[in-house]
């Protein structure tokens, strides 16, 4: 190879070019063969008007993909779906009162936007964002636009989204719109137009990132060669803007920001958690925040910590139950007062919601001329607000060519689903005319425009789907906006006219192609100054701490249950007669832990009935102590901790539940046959073993992969507390009826404590109860000994943040050293070689009680702030 | 006991009134944190001079502040961070009431007003137009419109029609204390034809707005003891509420005409105004969000007493 001459290299490369050229042609031919044309009236993103050739960017895309890539699309689409599932990307859809989350739907192919088009979009959106900001300033200030008749009062003062309590309030930096989103679409002529705008808490910034990561990985070559604009700088801009503005109200301290979520039941919770993690912001709920003396605070395990900026995902109405919607449990009472005092940046500013009314569109051109002396560069779909009688009269007879939209979307009593009037029968049209004339203000008409259709790869075909693109304008804090070069493209599910995620649409990555070099900034950590380091340590909110504590407890409880279930299965498999004492001890443990339902005949009486009851209980998620229940509880805690757990960790927890459910389904099926010898027993053992392995991975992730902050510490305390209770309970059961003094019981107890190996190594085959007691209770070197669990508990509790009455109170609940009794103290006085069972039982009682007291105390001290029983009063 | 101060012109009648408004909450369990908002300071303007105002809050707030809201009312917010099982808010006010401004020419027909408040592109905005729109507690309801049209016949002067509507509500509705609560929807009160002054006011305002007229909610008090020889009015032992409608005379002058449908009268020298807003929700005298507290018992007392100006003014009895 080193001998290659310059000429041979060039021959080589020209050959490659030829090959590439013909391959590109083959790929394009393949696409043309498998592509359907857009429906009549829709601009076709993929095909030229003739239908015989691809539009330029797609030609490029498929040339780079080549015929092999084309054949590989099915596999890549599968990978996209798999990645969505692995990352747990969801979109919650409300169904009755049970929120169901379903996987986010992402298409394989991106939407491609050429540089010249993007330049127009960018300039137009930027201009509109600046105009909206100016309108907000006017409406919450001097109201010149109202007085001059440029804006109808009905759309401002009559809009429930206009918040009078904030009139006259100038937010930090004078910025009210930090992120504005514009839904734009391409008409039949290929020109872009604004369909609607989002000004309160636009969703999508998290999905945009996730979509980009997944799709760009499927087409690395095209992504690189086509010069796709990167997105990271826009997110950086958002953070910079918020930080700069928040610094004006943080009293010289480094400002603290948070992402405010409505909580895990919100439809876009996934992306909120994702965005929080990407931006490095704590994800907080209303209950995590509190107002004191016109200032906002975060409730943490270390007490109240100031917050200076909120990137919110709540709509206005819900933000303050004191002054806005009184029954909002998601808000922060007193927040409006903090806003009026200028002590917090809320992004977007509260009260920006009235700009979301489609009724405004028709008034914007005149306002742009009046305020900025310019024409709008990016038009909106022609819009008529029916409250202006001249406008209604002008369009009344053309209703069939309109889309009827609510002027006040989302407002109870005035909201309705948009209607495409072209689909209506003449009588229905007349009914709508009457309805509009009865309440003209509430109705807005928009010209019906078929949006462009972009290819989606489906079942081996390129199917055209109607697309709507959401573009984000991000304030720079100095009066200008930067447009994120990309966005969230949504495509219609079936009806080519309705684009909605709630209605089952899908999303696409959006590739803005660059003319020049691409800004490859990536959101790598910035260089920090030493004094900033501390500010970047994420506070642990009381709610997060509570979830972590219970995650620790549930993980351990599941392990405990699995171990008991395995032991029970082994007992049942053994044909030898197990001593009654052992069977009784296991029955009691099974019943006490919830493994077997109360009142079931014991193992000794009826092993088959017992087994069936245990198997049934294992998978009953309604039972408070079943494995299925603790797995669900674990999944819920993990779901609420999405911003803290690594995606792998969350995935592990989720998979654990899914695997267990599907494996147990087999056990259940075969139940009727021969439960102990047949496939069912084998499946049960296999399911438990698989679960045990997965649990080991989860605990590994918990102990090795998590930041050692107070949150982790509380998780560990939860885990050790549960372990303390579990072990003490097992010990009690085996000593109570003397099971430990039988060979069978002796071995079983050792195995339940995971200490069989250690015991054998030390004492070989000897059955010495005292040696067992030493190993399981007193020996601090045995990680499964009570003394070791207690020592670790004391250590972790000692590191917890000092609450007013200090951690000493917590430590006082535990024995001061060891397990609280020495080996000698557990034996009969004067007869050192014999165990005094009563003393052992008393010790186990004390430890079980200490465990539950400790759990209550930890809750009272560290999670009390997260308690929320707000009530609203009015007289 | 309407009296005329000797130092003022004998022609201008006025009344000096002391108001004590006490609100007391008792909680079953301690309240750990409380955020409250109060509209308890009477309006101070040409027709109502605020001579004195004090507000006592127990337990003492850790923080409080007052400011004017967008309608010009005084809004006070306070926070209590000490655990407490009782909240007591007492507002003492002394006001001098004078005659309200009235039209100096004949009122225009109601349809003319409706057109005037309606938006026309580039036509300057008239302030009362803000009060034409539905508000959170008073949605636009077709039944109210039908009810109102019986008074608002074609071409009728707006003031005359409004007086007629006031009388009809007074006659058709039963004043029934404790039959409704602060959150009762206007449609429910309208359907049942009963309620308290807040419901009467909401129904009246709802009627006027469905016709396209501008109407406000007035929160206030009524003189407890009527002048000698006059009947005691309803709603005098608690805070009171009534409606106010924008009317315009032939000379283009606009005034807010205040109508009390609970008592079938226009607000006069016995009506003390606390605050004006779109509905009760804008000017709730006292509201709050508390953490903890459990069940609570509420006790509200209002006394509204005319001051005999012959007697030197001493301290106000609590």
Short mmCIF file of C-alpha atoms in Angstrom, two decimals, chain A residues 284-692:
data_model
loop_
_atom_site.label_atom_id
_atom_site.label_comp_id
_atom_site.label_asym_id
_atom_site.label_seq_id
_atom_site.Cartn_x
_atom_site.Cartn_y
_atom_site.Cartn_z
CA UNK A 284 -39.09 20.16 40.38
CA UNK A 285 -42.81 19.96 40.99
CA UNK A 286 -44.98 22.65 42.54
CA UNK A 287 -44.85 20.82 45.85
CA UNK A 288 -41.06 21.15 45.85
CA UNK A 289 -41.30 24.93 45.82
CA UNK A 290 -42.49 27.35 48.45
CA UNK A 291 -42.76 31.09 48.89
CA UNK A 292 -41.44 32.99 51.90
CA UNK A 293 -41.35 36.74 52.11
CA UNK A 294 -41.77 37.40 48.39
CA UNK A 295 -39.04 34.93 47.51
CA UNK A 296 -39.09 31.48 46.01
CA UNK A 297 -37.43 28.49 47.62
CA UNK A 298 -36.79 24.85 46.88
CA UNK A 299 -37.56 22.39 49.67
CA UNK A 300 -34.48 20.22 50.02
CA UNK A 301 -33.26 17.73 52.57
CA UNK A 302 -30.99 20.50 53.77
CA UNK A 303 -33.82 22.98 54.24
CA UNK A 304 -35.04 25.80 52.00
CA UNK A 305 -32.75 26.90 49.20
CA UNK A 306 -33.44 29.97 47.05
CA UNK A 307 -34.51 29.60 43.42
CA UNK A 308 -34.09 32.49 40.98
CA UNK A 309 -35.32 31.09 37.69
CA UNK A 310 -37.95 28.60 36.56
CA UNK A 311 -38.19 27.08 33.13
CA UNK A 312 -41.80 26.09 33.45
CA UNK A 313 -43.86 23.45 31.74
CA UNK A 314 -47.10 24.46 33.43
CA UNK A 315 -49.70 26.59 31.79
CA UNK A 316 -50.39 29.96 33.43
CA UNK A 317 -53.62 29.01 35.10
CA UNK A 318 -52.07 26.32 37.23
CA UNK A 319 -49.14 28.28 38.58
CA UNK A 320 -50.53 29.95 41.71
CA UNK A 321 -53.61 28.63 43.55
CA UNK A 322 -53.73 31.79 45.65
CA UNK A 323 -54.44 34.13 42.76
CA UNK A 324 -55.16 31.93 39.73
CA UNK A 325 -56.97 28.60 39.50
CA UNK A 326 -57.75 27.90 43.19
CA UNK A 327 -57.98 24.13 42.82
CA UNK A 328 -54.56 23.78 41.24
CA UNK A 329 -52.51 21.32 43.21
CA UNK A 330 -49.62 21.78 40.78
CA UNK A 331 -48.87 25.41 41.53
CA UNK A 332 -46.99 27.38 44.15
CA UNK A 333 -49.15 29.57 46.39
CA UNK A 334 -47.79 33.10 46.41
CA UNK A 335 -45.76 32.78 43.20
CA UNK A 336 -47.45 35.80 41.61
CA UNK A 337 -46.36 37.94 44.52
CA UNK A 338 -42.75 36.80 43.98
CA UNK A 339 -43.12 37.71 40.31
CA UNK A 340 -44.50 41.14 41.19
CA UNK A 341 -41.61 41.65 43.58
CA UNK A 342 -39.23 40.90 40.67
CA UNK A 343 -37.50 38.13 42.61
CA UNK A 344 -37.76 35.32 40.08
CA UNK A 345 -37.48 34.75 36.35
CA UNK A 346 -40.35 32.63 35.10
CA UNK A 347 -39.81 31.42 31.55
CA UNK A 348 -42.03 32.17 29.84
CA UNK A 349 -43.41 35.00 31.89
CA UNK A 350 -46.80 34.27 33.38
CA UNK A 351 -49.55 35.89 31.38
CA UNK A 352 -48.05 35.26 27.94
CA UNK A 353 -50.78 32.71 27.19
CA UNK A 354 -53.25 35.07 25.55
CA UNK A 355 -50.91 35.29 22.56
CA UNK A 356 -51.77 31.68 21.73
CA UNK A 357 -55.18 32.74 20.47
CA UNK A 358 -55.45 32.23 16.70
CA UNK A 359 -57.75 35.26 16.66
CA UNK A 360 -54.70 37.52 16.92
CA UNK A 361 -53.11 36.55 13.61
CA UNK A 362 -55.12 38.91 11.50
CA UNK A 363 -54.09 41.91 13.59
CA UNK A 364 -50.36 41.27 13.57
CA UNK A 365 -49.46 42.84 10.20
CA UNK A 366 -50.88 46.23 11.21
CA UNK A 367 -49.22 46.01 14.62
CA UNK A 368 -45.87 45.21 12.99
CA UNK A 369 -46.21 48.34 10.88
CA UNK A 370 -47.27 50.44 13.86
CA UNK A 371 -44.67 49.23 16.38
CA UNK A 372 -41.69 48.37 14.20
CA UNK A 373 -42.48 50.04 10.89
CA UNK A 374 -42.04 46.82 8.96
CA UNK A 375 -44.00 44.18 7.04
CA UNK A 376 -44.11 40.63 8.32
CA UNK A 377 -41.74 38.45 6.31
CA UNK A 378 -43.37 35.13 7.14
CA UNK A 379 -47.14 35.26 6.62
CA UNK A 380 -49.68 33.52 8.80
CA UNK A 381 -52.54 31.61 7.30
CA UNK A 382 -55.20 34.23 6.52
CA UNK A 383 -57.33 34.48 9.64
CA UNK A 384 -60.65 36.11 10.50
CA UNK A 385 -61.66 36.72 14.08
CA UNK A 386 -65.46 36.58 14.04
CA UNK A 387 -65.76 39.07 16.90
CA UNK A 388 -64.94 41.78 14.39
CA UNK A 389 -68.24 42.03 12.58
CA UNK A 390 -66.65 43.42 9.41
CA UNK A 391 -64.35 40.39 9.22
CA UNK A 392 -67.18 37.91 9.81
CA UNK A 393 -69.37 39.54 7.18
CA UNK A 394 -66.54 39.42 4.68
CA UNK A 395 -65.97 35.69 5.10
CA UNK A 396 -69.39 34.43 6.15
CA UNK A 397 -70.31 33.06 2.75
CA UNK A 398 -66.94 31.39 2.25
CA UNK A 399 -67.18 29.37 5.43
CA UNK A 400 -66.80 26.14 3.48
CA UNK A 401 -63.24 27.12 2.58
CA UNK A 402 -62.25 27.73 6.20
CA UNK A 403 -61.08 25.88 9.25
CA UNK A 404 -63.16 26.89 12.30
CA UNK A 405 -60.97 27.22 15.36
CA UNK A 406 -61.66 28.22 18.95
CA UNK A 407 -60.48 31.75 19.71
CA UNK A 408 -59.76 30.67 23.27
CA UNK A 409 -58.32 27.16 22.98
CA UNK A 410 -58.14 25.26 26.21
CA UNK A 411 -60.67 27.46 28.00
CA UNK A 412 -63.48 25.40 29.47
CA UNK A 413 -66.82 26.20 27.88
CA UNK A 414 -65.26 28.01 24.95
CA UNK A 415 -63.02 25.31 23.56
CA UNK A 416 -63.87 22.90 20.74
CA UNK A 417 -62.04 20.72 18.27
CA UNK A 418 -61.09 22.65 15.13
CA UNK A 419 -63.41 21.85 12.24
CA UNK A 420 -62.47 21.68 8.58
CA UNK A 421 -65.60 23.22 7.11
CA UNK A 422 -65.00 21.68 3.68
CA UNK A 423 -66.00 18.33 5.21
CA UNK A 424 -69.37 19.65 6.39
CA UNK A 425 -72.78 19.15 4.80
CA UNK A 426 -74.72 22.35 3.93
CA UNK A 427 -77.03 21.99 6.97
CA UNK A 428 -74.03 21.54 9.26
CA UNK A 429 -72.47 24.65 7.74
CA UNK A 430 -75.61 26.63 8.52
CA UNK A 431 -75.61 25.31 12.06
CA UNK A 432 -72.04 26.53 12.43
CA UNK A 433 -73.01 29.95 11.06
CA UNK A 434 -75.72 30.22 13.70
CA UNK A 435 -73.34 29.05 16.39
CA UNK A 436 -70.73 31.61 15.36
CA UNK A 437 -73.25 34.43 15.26
CA UNK A 438 -74.46 33.56 18.77
CA UNK A 439 -70.96 33.86 20.24
CA UNK A 440 -68.80 35.48 17.54
CA UNK A 441 -65.88 36.30 19.88
CA UNK A 442 -65.21 32.63 20.56
CA UNK A 443 -64.74 31.69 16.92
CA UNK A 444 -61.88 32.26 14.54
CA UNK A 445 -61.72 31.22 10.91
CA UNK A 446 -58.56 30.30 9.10
CA UNK A 447 -58.14 29.71 5.42
CA UNK A 448 -57.97 26.00 4.73
CA UNK A 449 -54.56 25.13 3.35
CA UNK A 450 -53.38 21.61 2.57
CA UNK A 451 -49.95 21.28 4.20
CA UNK A 452 -47.03 19.74 2.38
CA UNK A 453 -46.47 15.99 2.59
CA UNK A 454 -43.12 14.47 3.41
CA UNK A 455 -42.03 10.85 2.91
CA UNK A 456 -42.35 8.36 5.72
CA UNK A 457 -40.86 4.92 5.34
CA UNK A 458 -43.61 2.42 6.00
CA UNK A 459 -43.83 -1.23 5.03
CA UNK A 460 -41.28 -0.94 2.27
CA UNK A 461 -42.82 2.19 0.77
CA UNK A 462 -42.27 5.92 0.89
CA UNK A 463 -45.67 7.20 1.96
CA UNK A 464 -46.42 10.93 1.88
CA UNK A 465 -47.67 12.29 5.20
CA UNK A 466 -48.92 15.75 6.06
CA UNK A 467 -46.33 17.60 8.12
CA UNK A 468 -46.36 20.48 10.57
CA UNK A 469 -43.08 21.90 11.82
CA UNK A 470 -42.60 23.48 15.23
CA UNK A 471 -39.78 26.01 15.25
CA UNK A 472 -38.33 27.51 18.43
CA UNK A 473 -37.21 31.11 18.94
CA UNK A 474 -34.97 31.57 21.94
CA UNK A 475 -34.47 34.99 23.49
CA UNK A 476 -30.94 36.24 23.91
CA UNK A 477 -32.05 38.39 26.83
CA UNK A 478 -31.10 41.59 25.03
CA UNK A 479 -34.21 41.99 22.92
CA UNK A 480 -33.30 39.68 20.10
CA UNK A 481 -34.04 36.05 19.33
CA UNK A 482 -32.04 33.16 18.03
CA UNK A 483 -33.87 30.51 16.06
CA UNK A 484 -33.00 26.91 16.76
CA UNK A 485 -31.95 25.43 13.37
CA UNK A 486 -34.24 22.43 13.48
CA UNK A 487 -37.39 21.64 15.36
CA UNK A 488 -40.10 19.13 15.89
CA UNK A 489 -41.90 17.88 12.83
CA UNK A 490 -45.19 16.18 13.47
CA UNK A 491 -47.00 14.13 10.86
CA UNK A 492 -50.63 13.20 10.55
CA UNK A 493 -51.65 9.65 11.39
CA UNK A 494 -54.35 8.97 8.83
CA UNK A 495 -56.40 12.05 8.04
CA UNK A 496 -54.08 14.19 5.91
CA UNK A 497 -55.59 17.31 7.50
CA UNK A 498 -55.23 16.67 11.21
CA UNK A 499 -51.78 16.73 12.76
CA UNK A 500 -51.79 15.92 16.45
CA UNK A 501 -49.74 13.81 18.80
CA UNK A 502 -52.78 13.29 21.02
CA UNK A 503 -54.57 11.84 18.02
CA UNK A 504 -51.89 9.34 17.28
CA UNK A 505 -49.55 11.22 14.97
CA UNK A 506 -45.83 10.65 14.82
CA UNK A 507 -42.78 12.89 14.87
CA UNK A 508 -39.73 13.28 12.65
CA UNK A 509 -36.30 14.69 13.13
CA UNK A 510 -35.85 17.97 11.26
CA UNK A 511 -32.68 18.54 9.27
CA UNK A 512 -31.85 22.11 8.42
CA UNK A 513 -29.18 21.96 5.76
CA UNK A 514 -26.38 24.49 5.95
CA UNK A 515 -24.76 26.37 3.11
CA UNK A 516 -21.58 27.01 4.98
CA UNK A 517 -19.75 25.37 7.84
CA UNK A 518 -21.83 23.81 10.60
CA UNK A 519 -21.63 25.08 14.17
CA UNK A 520 -20.46 21.90 15.87
CA UNK A 521 -20.67 23.24 19.39
CA UNK A 522 -21.67 20.48 21.71
CA UNK A 523 -22.99 21.00 25.15
CA UNK A 524 -19.82 19.83 26.83
CA UNK A 525 -19.25 21.11 30.32
CA UNK A 526 -18.05 24.69 30.32
CA UNK A 527 -14.94 25.66 32.19
CA UNK A 528 -16.14 26.57 35.64
CA UNK A 529 -14.54 28.78 38.20
CA UNK A 530 -13.99 27.19 41.61
CA UNK A 531 -16.67 29.29 43.28
CA UNK A 532 -19.22 28.07 40.75
CA UNK A 533 -18.58 24.42 41.42
CA UNK A 534 -20.66 24.32 44.58
CA UNK A 535 -23.60 25.98 42.86
CA UNK A 536 -23.63 23.21 40.29
CA UNK A 537 -24.17 20.51 42.86
CA UNK A 538 -27.74 19.65 42.44
CA UNK A 539 -29.87 20.13 45.51
CA UNK A 540 -31.82 17.07 46.61
CA UNK A 541 -35.46 18.00 46.94
CA UNK A 542 -37.45 16.50 49.77
CA UNK A 543 -39.69 14.75 47.27
CA UNK A 544 -36.75 13.23 45.39
CA UNK A 545 -35.24 12.12 48.68
CA UNK A 546 -38.49 10.45 49.62
CA UNK A 547 -38.67 8.63 46.29
CA UNK A 548 -35.07 7.51 46.63
CA UNK A 549 -35.61 6.28 50.18
CA UNK A 550 -38.57 4.19 49.07
CA UNK A 551 -36.73 2.99 46.03
CA UNK A 552 -34.08 1.67 48.40
CA UNK A 553 -36.69 0.02 50.58
CA UNK A 554 -38.60 -1.54 47.68
CA UNK A 555 -35.45 -2.87 46.03
CA UNK A 556 -34.44 -4.59 49.21
CA UNK A 557 -37.97 -5.81 49.89
CA UNK A 558 -38.15 -7.35 46.43
CA UNK A 559 -34.86 -9.13 47.02
CA UNK A 560 -36.14 -10.40 50.32
CA UNK A 561 -39.35 -11.68 48.76
CA UNK A 562 -37.49 -13.35 45.93
CA UNK A 563 -35.20 -15.11 48.35
CA UNK A 564 -38.18 -16.33 50.40
CA UNK A 565 -39.99 -17.45 47.27
CA UNK A 566 -36.96 -19.36 46.08
CA UNK A 567 -36.60 -21.04 49.45
CA UNK A 568 -40.30 -21.96 49.42
CA UNK A 569 -39.98 -23.40 45.92
CA UNK A 570 -37.01 -25.48 47.01
CA UNK A 571 -38.88 -26.78 50.04
CA UNK A 572 -41.75 -27.85 47.81
CA UNK A 573 -39.47 -29.56 45.35
CA UNK A 574 -37.80 -31.60 48.09
CA UNK A 575 -39.45 -34.92 48.44
CA UNK A 576 -37.89 -35.67 51.81
CA UNK A 577 -40.08 -34.78 54.68
CA UNK A 578 -38.97 -31.43 55.95
CA UNK A 579 -39.36 -31.06 59.71
CA UNK A 580 -42.62 -29.41 60.74
CA UNK A 581 -40.72 -26.64 62.55
CA UNK A 582 -39.06 -25.62 59.28
CA UNK A 583 -42.30 -25.71 57.36
CA UNK A 584 -43.94 -23.60 60.06
CA UNK A 585 -41.14 -21.06 60.07
CA UNK A 586 -41.37 -20.68 56.31
CA UNK A 587 -45.17 -20.50 56.38
CA UNK A 588 -45.00 -17.76 58.94
CA UNK A 589 -42.39 -15.82 57.01
CA UNK A 590 -44.33 -16.22 53.79
CA UNK A 591 -47.50 -15.05 55.43
CA UNK A 592 -45.84 -12.21 57.33
CA UNK A 593 -44.06 -10.88 54.25
CA UNK A 594 -47.12 -11.15 52.04
CA UNK A 595 -45.67 -13.92 49.93
CA UNK A 596 -48.62 -16.08 50.96
CA UNK A 597 -52.04 -14.61 51.65
CA UNK A 598 -53.29 -14.56 55.21
CA UNK A 599 -55.17 -17.61 56.39
CA UNK A 600 -53.88 -20.00 53.75
CA UNK A 601 -53.32 -23.54 55.13
CA UNK A 602 -49.68 -23.85 56.15
CA UNK A 603 -46.99 -25.66 54.20
CA UNK A 604 -47.10 -28.54 56.63
CA UNK A 605 -50.86 -28.98 56.28
CA UNK A 606 -51.31 -28.63 52.56
CA UNK A 607 -48.21 -27.93 50.50
CA UNK A 608 -50.11 -27.87 47.18
CA UNK A 609 -52.70 -25.32 48.28
CA UNK A 610 -49.93 -23.26 49.80
CA UNK A 611 -47.92 -23.33 46.61
CA UNK A 612 -50.84 -22.33 44.45
CA UNK A 613 -51.64 -19.46 46.78
CA UNK A 614 -48.02 -18.30 46.71
CA UNK A 615 -47.86 -18.39 42.93
CA UNK A 616 -51.12 -16.48 42.66
CA UNK A 617 -49.95 -13.88 45.17
CA UNK A 618 -46.61 -13.39 43.41
CA UNK A 619 -48.22 -11.82 40.39
CA UNK A 620 -51.04 -9.97 42.11
CA UNK A 621 -50.01 -6.33 41.84
CA UNK A 622 -52.88 -5.24 44.08
CA UNK A 623 -51.53 -7.04 47.11
CA UNK A 624 -49.44 -4.63 49.09
CA UNK A 625 -46.59 -6.99 49.66
CA UNK A 626 -46.45 -9.16 46.54
CA UNK A 627 -43.45 -9.16 44.26
CA UNK A 628 -45.57 -7.77 41.44
CA UNK A 629 -46.60 -4.93 43.72
CA UNK A 630 -43.09 -4.04 44.84
CA UNK A 631 -41.91 -4.20 41.22
CA UNK A 632 -44.66 -1.74 40.27
CA UNK A 633 -43.75 0.49 43.18
CA UNK A 634 -40.10 0.38 42.12
CA UNK A 635 -41.08 1.33 38.58
CA UNK A 636 -43.16 4.25 39.86
CA UNK A 637 -40.33 5.55 42.04
CA UNK A 638 -37.92 5.21 39.13
CA UNK A 639 -40.42 7.05 36.92
CA UNK A 640 -40.48 9.98 39.31
CA UNK A 641 -36.71 9.99 39.47
CA UNK A 642 -36.10 10.14 35.76
CA UNK A 643 -33.91 13.20 35.97
CA UNK A 644 -31.63 11.48 38.49
CA UNK A 645 -31.31 7.90 37.33
CA UNK A 646 -29.24 7.01 34.31
CA UNK A 647 -31.33 5.77 31.36
CA UNK A 648 -29.74 2.33 31.82
CA UNK A 649 -30.85 2.25 35.40
CA UNK A 650 -34.43 3.20 34.54
CA UNK A 651 -34.41 0.61 31.77
CA UNK A 652 -33.21 -2.12 34.13
CA UNK A 653 -36.06 -1.42 36.53
CA UNK A 654 -38.61 -1.37 33.74
CA UNK A 655 -37.32 -4.56 32.11
CA UNK A 656 -37.35 -6.32 35.45
CA UNK A 657 -41.09 -5.78 35.80
CA UNK A 658 -41.85 -6.64 32.18
CA UNK A 659 -39.78 -9.84 32.26
CA UNK A 660 -41.29 -11.01 35.51
CA UNK A 661 -44.83 -10.44 34.29
CA UNK A 662 -44.29 -12.27 31.02
CA UNK A 663 -42.47 -15.20 32.62
CA UNK A 664 -45.04 -15.60 35.37
CA UNK A 665 -47.77 -15.71 32.76
CA UNK A 666 -46.35 -19.10 31.73
CA UNK A 667 -46.33 -20.35 35.29
CA UNK A 668 -49.94 -19.43 35.69
CA UNK A 669 -50.96 -21.18 32.47
CA UNK A 670 -49.55 -24.52 33.50
CA UNK A 671 -50.88 -24.32 37.02
CA UNK A 672 -53.68 -26.83 36.54
CA UNK A 673 -51.39 -29.71 35.62
CA UNK A 674 -48.75 -31.00 37.95
CA UNK A 675 -47.56 -27.91 39.74
CA UNK A 676 -44.50 -29.28 41.47
CA UNK A 677 -42.95 -31.43 38.80
CA UNK A 678 -44.12 -29.93 35.56
CA UNK A 679 -43.02 -27.07 33.44
CA UNK A 680 -44.74 -24.66 35.83
CA UNK A 681 -42.36 -25.30 38.68
CA UNK A 682 -39.42 -25.05 36.33
CA UNK A 683 -40.71 -21.77 34.96
CA UNK A 684 -41.27 -20.43 38.45
CA UNK A 685 -37.74 -21.24 39.50
CA UNK A 686 -36.38 -19.76 36.28
CA UNK A 687 -38.47 -16.59 36.64
CA UNK A 688 -37.29 -16.06 40.19
CA UNK A 689 -33.69 -16.69 39.26
CA UNK A 690 -33.89 -14.26 36.37
CA UNK A 691 -35.43 -11.66 38.64
CA UNK A 692 -32.75 -12.24 41.25
#
